[in-house]
PDB file of C-alpha atoms in Angstrom:
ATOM      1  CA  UNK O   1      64.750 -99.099-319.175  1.00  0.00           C
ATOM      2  CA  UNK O   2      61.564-100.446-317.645  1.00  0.00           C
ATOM      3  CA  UNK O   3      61.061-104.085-317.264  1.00  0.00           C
ATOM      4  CA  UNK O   4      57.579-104.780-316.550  1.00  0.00           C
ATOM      5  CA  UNK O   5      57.166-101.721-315.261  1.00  0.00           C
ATOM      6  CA  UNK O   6      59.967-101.889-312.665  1.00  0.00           C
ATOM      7  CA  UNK O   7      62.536-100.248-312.927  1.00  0.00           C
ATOM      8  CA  UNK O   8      66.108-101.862-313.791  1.00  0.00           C
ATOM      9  CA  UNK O   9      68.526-103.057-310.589  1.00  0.00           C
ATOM     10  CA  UNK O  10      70.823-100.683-312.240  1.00  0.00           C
ATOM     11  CA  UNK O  11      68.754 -97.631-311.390  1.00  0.00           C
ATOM     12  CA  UNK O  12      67.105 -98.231-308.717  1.00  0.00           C
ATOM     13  CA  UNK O  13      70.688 -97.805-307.100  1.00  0.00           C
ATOM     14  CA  UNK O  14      71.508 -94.410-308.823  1.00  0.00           C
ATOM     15  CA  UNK O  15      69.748 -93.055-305.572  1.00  0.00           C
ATOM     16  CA  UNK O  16      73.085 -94.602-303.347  1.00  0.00           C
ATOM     17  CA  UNK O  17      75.544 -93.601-305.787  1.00  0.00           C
ATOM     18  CA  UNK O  18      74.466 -90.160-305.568  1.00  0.00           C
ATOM     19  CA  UNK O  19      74.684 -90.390-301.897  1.00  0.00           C
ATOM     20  CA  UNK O  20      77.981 -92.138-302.210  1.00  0.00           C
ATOM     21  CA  UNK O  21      79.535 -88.948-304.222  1.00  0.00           C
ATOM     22  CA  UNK O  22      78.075 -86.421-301.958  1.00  0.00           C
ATOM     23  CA  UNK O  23      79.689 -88.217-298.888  1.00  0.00           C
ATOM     24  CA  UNK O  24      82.668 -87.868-300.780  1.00  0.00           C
ATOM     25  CA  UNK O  25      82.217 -84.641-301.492  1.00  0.00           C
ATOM     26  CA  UNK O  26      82.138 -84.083-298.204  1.00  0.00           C
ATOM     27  CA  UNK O  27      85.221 -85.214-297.087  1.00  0.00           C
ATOM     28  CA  UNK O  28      87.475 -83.452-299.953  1.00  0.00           C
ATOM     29  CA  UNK O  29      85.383 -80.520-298.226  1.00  0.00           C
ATOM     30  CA  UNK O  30      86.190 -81.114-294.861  1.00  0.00           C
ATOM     31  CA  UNK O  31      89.843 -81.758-296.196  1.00  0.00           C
ATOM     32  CA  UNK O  32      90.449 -78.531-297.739  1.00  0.00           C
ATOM     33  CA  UNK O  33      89.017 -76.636-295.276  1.00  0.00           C
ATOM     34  CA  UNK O  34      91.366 -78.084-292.756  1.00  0.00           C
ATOM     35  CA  UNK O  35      94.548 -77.763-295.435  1.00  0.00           C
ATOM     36  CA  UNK O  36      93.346 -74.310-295.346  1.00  0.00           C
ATOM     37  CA  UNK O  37      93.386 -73.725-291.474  1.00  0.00           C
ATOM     38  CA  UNK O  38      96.379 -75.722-291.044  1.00  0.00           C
ATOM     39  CA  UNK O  39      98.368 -72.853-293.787  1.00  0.00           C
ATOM     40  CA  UNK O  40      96.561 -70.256-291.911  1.00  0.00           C
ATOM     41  CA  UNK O  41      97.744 -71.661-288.040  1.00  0.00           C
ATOM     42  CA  UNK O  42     101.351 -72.313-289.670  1.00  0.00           C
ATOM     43  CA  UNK O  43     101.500 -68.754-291.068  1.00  0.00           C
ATOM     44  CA  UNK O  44     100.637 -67.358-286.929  1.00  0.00           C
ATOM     45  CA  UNK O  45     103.321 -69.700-285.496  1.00  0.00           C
ATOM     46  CA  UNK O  46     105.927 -68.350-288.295  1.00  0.00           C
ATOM     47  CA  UNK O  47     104.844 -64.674-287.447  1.00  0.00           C
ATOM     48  CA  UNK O  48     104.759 -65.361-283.688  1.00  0.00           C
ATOM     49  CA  UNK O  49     108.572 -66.832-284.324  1.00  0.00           C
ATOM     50  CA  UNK O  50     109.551 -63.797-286.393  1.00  0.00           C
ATOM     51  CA  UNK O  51     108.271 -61.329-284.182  1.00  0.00           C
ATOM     52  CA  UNK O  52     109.988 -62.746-281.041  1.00  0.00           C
ATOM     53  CA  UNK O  53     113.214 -62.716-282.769  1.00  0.00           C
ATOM     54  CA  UNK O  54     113.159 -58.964-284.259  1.00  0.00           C
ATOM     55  CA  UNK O  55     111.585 -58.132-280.183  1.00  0.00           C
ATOM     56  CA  UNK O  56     114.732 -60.469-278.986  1.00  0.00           C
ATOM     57  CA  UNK O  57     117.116 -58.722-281.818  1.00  0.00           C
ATOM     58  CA  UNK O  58     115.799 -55.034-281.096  1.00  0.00           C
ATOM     59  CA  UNK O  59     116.700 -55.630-277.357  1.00  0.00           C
ATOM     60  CA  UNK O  60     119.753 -57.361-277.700  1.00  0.00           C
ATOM     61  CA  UNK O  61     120.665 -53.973-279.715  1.00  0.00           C
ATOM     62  CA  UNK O  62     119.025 -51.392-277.666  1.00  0.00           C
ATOM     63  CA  UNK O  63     120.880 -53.200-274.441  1.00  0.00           C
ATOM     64  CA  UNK O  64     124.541 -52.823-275.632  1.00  0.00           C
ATOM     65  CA  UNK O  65     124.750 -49.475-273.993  1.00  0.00           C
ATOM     66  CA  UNK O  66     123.148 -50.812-270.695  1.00  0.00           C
ATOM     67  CA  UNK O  67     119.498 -51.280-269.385  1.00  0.00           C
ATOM     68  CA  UNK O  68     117.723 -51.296-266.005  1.00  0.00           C
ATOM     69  CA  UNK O  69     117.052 -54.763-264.104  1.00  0.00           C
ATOM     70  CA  UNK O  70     113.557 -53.753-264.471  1.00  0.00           C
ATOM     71  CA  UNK O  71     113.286 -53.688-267.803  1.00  0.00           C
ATOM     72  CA  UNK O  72     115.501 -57.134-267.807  1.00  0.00           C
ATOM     73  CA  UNK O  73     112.708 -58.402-265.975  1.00  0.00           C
ATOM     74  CA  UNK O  74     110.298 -56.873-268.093  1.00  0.00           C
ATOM     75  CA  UNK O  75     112.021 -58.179-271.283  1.00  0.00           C
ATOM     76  CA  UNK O  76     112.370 -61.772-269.980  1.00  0.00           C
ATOM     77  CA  UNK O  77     108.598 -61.905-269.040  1.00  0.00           C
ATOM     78  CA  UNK O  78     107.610 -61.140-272.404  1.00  0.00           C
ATOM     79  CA  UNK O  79     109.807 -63.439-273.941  1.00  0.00           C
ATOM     80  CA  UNK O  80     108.550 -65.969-271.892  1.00  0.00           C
ATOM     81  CA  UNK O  81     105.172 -65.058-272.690  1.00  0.00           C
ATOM     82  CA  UNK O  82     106.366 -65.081-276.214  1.00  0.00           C
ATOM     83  CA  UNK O  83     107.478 -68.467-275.973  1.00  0.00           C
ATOM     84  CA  UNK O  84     104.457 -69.590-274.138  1.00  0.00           C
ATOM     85  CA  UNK O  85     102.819 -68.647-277.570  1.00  0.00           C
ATOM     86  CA  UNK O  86     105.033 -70.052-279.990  1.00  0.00           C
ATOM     87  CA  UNK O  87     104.392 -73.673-278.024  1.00  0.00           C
ATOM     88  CA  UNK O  88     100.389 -73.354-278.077  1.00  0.00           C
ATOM     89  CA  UNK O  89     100.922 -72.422-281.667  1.00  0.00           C
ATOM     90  CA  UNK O  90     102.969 -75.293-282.379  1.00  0.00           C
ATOM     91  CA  UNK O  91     100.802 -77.802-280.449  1.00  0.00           C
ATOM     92  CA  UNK O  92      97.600 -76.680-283.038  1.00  0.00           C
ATOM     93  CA  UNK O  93      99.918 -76.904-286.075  1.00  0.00           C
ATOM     94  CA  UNK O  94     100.652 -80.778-284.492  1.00  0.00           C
ATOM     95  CA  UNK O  95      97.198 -81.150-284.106  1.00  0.00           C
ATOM     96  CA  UNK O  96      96.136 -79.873-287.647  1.00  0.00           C
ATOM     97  CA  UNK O  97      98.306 -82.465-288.657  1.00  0.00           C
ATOM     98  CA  UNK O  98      96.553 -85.175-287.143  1.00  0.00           C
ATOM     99  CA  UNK O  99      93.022 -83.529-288.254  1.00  0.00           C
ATOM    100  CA  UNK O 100      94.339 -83.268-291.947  1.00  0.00           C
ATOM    101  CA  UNK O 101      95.818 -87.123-291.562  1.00  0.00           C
ATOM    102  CA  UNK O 102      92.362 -87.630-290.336  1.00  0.00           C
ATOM    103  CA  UNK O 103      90.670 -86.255-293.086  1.00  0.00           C
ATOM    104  CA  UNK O 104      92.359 -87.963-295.629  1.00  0.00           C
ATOM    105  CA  UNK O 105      91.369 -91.252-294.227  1.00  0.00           C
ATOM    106  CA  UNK O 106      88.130 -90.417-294.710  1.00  0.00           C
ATOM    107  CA  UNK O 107      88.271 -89.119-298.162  1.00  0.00           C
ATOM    108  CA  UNK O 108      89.792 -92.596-299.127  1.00  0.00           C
ATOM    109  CA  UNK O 109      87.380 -94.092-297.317  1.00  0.00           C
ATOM    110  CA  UNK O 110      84.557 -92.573-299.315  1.00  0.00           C
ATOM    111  CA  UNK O 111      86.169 -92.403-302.268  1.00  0.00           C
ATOM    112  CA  UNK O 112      86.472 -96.548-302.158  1.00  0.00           C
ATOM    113  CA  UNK O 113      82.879 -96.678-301.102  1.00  0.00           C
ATOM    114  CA  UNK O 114      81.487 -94.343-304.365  1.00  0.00           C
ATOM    115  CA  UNK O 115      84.389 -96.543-306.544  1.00  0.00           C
ATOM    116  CA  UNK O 116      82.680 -99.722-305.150  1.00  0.00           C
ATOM    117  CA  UNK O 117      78.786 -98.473-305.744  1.00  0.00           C
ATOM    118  CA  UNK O 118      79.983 -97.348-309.543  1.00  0.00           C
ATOM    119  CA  UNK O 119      81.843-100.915-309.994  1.00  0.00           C
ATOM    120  CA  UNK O 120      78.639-102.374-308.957  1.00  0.00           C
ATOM    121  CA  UNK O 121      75.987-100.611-310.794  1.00  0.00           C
ATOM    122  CA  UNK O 122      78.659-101.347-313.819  1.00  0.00           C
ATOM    123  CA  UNK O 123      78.332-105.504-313.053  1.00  0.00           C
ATOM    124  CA  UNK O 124      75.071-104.641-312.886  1.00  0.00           C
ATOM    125  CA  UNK O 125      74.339-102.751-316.127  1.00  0.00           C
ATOM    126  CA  UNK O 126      76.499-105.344-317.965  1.00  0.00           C
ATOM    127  CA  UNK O 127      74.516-108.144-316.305  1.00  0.00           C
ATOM    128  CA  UNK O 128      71.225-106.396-317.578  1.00  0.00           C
ATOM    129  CA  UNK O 129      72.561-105.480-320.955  1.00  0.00           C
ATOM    130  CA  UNK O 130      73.323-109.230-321.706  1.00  0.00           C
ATOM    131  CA  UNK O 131      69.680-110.124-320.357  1.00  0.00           C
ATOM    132  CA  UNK O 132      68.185-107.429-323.012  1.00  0.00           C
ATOM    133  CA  UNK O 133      70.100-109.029-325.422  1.00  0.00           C
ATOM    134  CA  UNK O 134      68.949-112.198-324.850  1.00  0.00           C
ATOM    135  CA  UNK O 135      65.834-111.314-324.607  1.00  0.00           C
ATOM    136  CA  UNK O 136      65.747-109.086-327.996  1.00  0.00           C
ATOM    137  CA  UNK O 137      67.093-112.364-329.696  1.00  0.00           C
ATOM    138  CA  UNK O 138      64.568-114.337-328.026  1.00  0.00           C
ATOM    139  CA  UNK O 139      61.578-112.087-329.523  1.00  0.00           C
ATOM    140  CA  UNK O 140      63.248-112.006-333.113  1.00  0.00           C
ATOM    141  CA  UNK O 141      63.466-115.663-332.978  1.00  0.00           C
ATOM    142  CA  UNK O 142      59.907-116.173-331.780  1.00  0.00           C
ATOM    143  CA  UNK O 143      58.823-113.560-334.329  1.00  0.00           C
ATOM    144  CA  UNK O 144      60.921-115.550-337.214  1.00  0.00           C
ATOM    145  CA  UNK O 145      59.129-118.611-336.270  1.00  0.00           C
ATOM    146  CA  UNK O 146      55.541-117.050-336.166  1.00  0.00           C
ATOM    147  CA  UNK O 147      56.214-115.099-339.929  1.00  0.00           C
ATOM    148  CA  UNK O 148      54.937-118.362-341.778  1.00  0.00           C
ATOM    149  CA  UNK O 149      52.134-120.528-341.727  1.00  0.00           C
ATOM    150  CA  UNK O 150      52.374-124.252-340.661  1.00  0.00           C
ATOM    151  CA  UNK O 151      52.283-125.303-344.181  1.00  0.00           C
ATOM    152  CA  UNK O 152      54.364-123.489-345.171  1.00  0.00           C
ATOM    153  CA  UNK O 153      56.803-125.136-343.356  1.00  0.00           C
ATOM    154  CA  UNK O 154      55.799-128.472-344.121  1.00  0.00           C
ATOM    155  CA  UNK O 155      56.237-127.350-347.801  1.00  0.00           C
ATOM    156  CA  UNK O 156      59.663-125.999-347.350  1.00  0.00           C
ATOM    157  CA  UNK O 157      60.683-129.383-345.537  1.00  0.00           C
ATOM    158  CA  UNK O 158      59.538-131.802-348.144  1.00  0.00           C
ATOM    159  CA  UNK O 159      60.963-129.609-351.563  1.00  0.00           C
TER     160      UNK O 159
END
């Protein structure tokens, strides 16, 4: 874990990876909230719809035995107004559609950044795993070597 009291590559950049995720986090937060407000703006622009049409349907129904101008005119201004409504609607539904678009760019954005940090630290963690290895082998050899005396190995070589 340590190596000479420092610690490893590999950890030290735990710290960014962490970061990393909670940026990405982030994102899928921002993302759902804005799914969410974009259901909630398309359920007003379907009500706004439905309600002008029953209004529009009620009229056309109370009108078939004859209605003032004034009330015409007071029917066709609401309508209009109506209308007016159903376009603003419309335009934020468009524009939660660009937000959400938006959003998603960024969540694949962050998710390849925190996918990039993890396939590093992992280069990184192999890198240092085949450096401990080497290293263990290195101590066992130098410990093999130091196990016997030097005459002992002169014995062993002339038997």
């Amino acid at each position: 874990m340590c190596d000479g009291g420092r610690l490893k590559k590999s950890k030290r950049l735990e710290p960014v990876k962490k970061i990393a995720e909670g940026r990405e986090a982030a994102a899928a937060g921002q993302l759902a909230e804005s799914v969410q407000k974009q259901r909630d703006n398309k359920e007003q622009l379907e009500k706004l719809k439905s309600y002008r049409d029953d209004y529009v349907a009620g009229f056309k129904q109370q009108g078939m035995g004859g209605i003032s101008a004034m009330r015409l005119q007071d029917y066709q201004a609401f309508v209009r107004k109506l209308n007016l409504a159903i376009d603003a609607q419309a335009k934020v539904v468009e524009e939660g559609n660009i937000k959400i678009n938006e959003h998603q760019q960024v969540l694949k954005e962050k998710n390849g950044q925190k996918k990039a940090m993890e396939k590093l630290i992992g280069g990184i963690k192999k890198k240092e795993a085949v450096i401990d290895e080497k290293k263990e082998q290195n101590e066992a050899d130098d410990r093999g070597k130091g196990g016997g005396s030097g005459a002992d190995t002169l014995m062993w070589r002339f038997s």
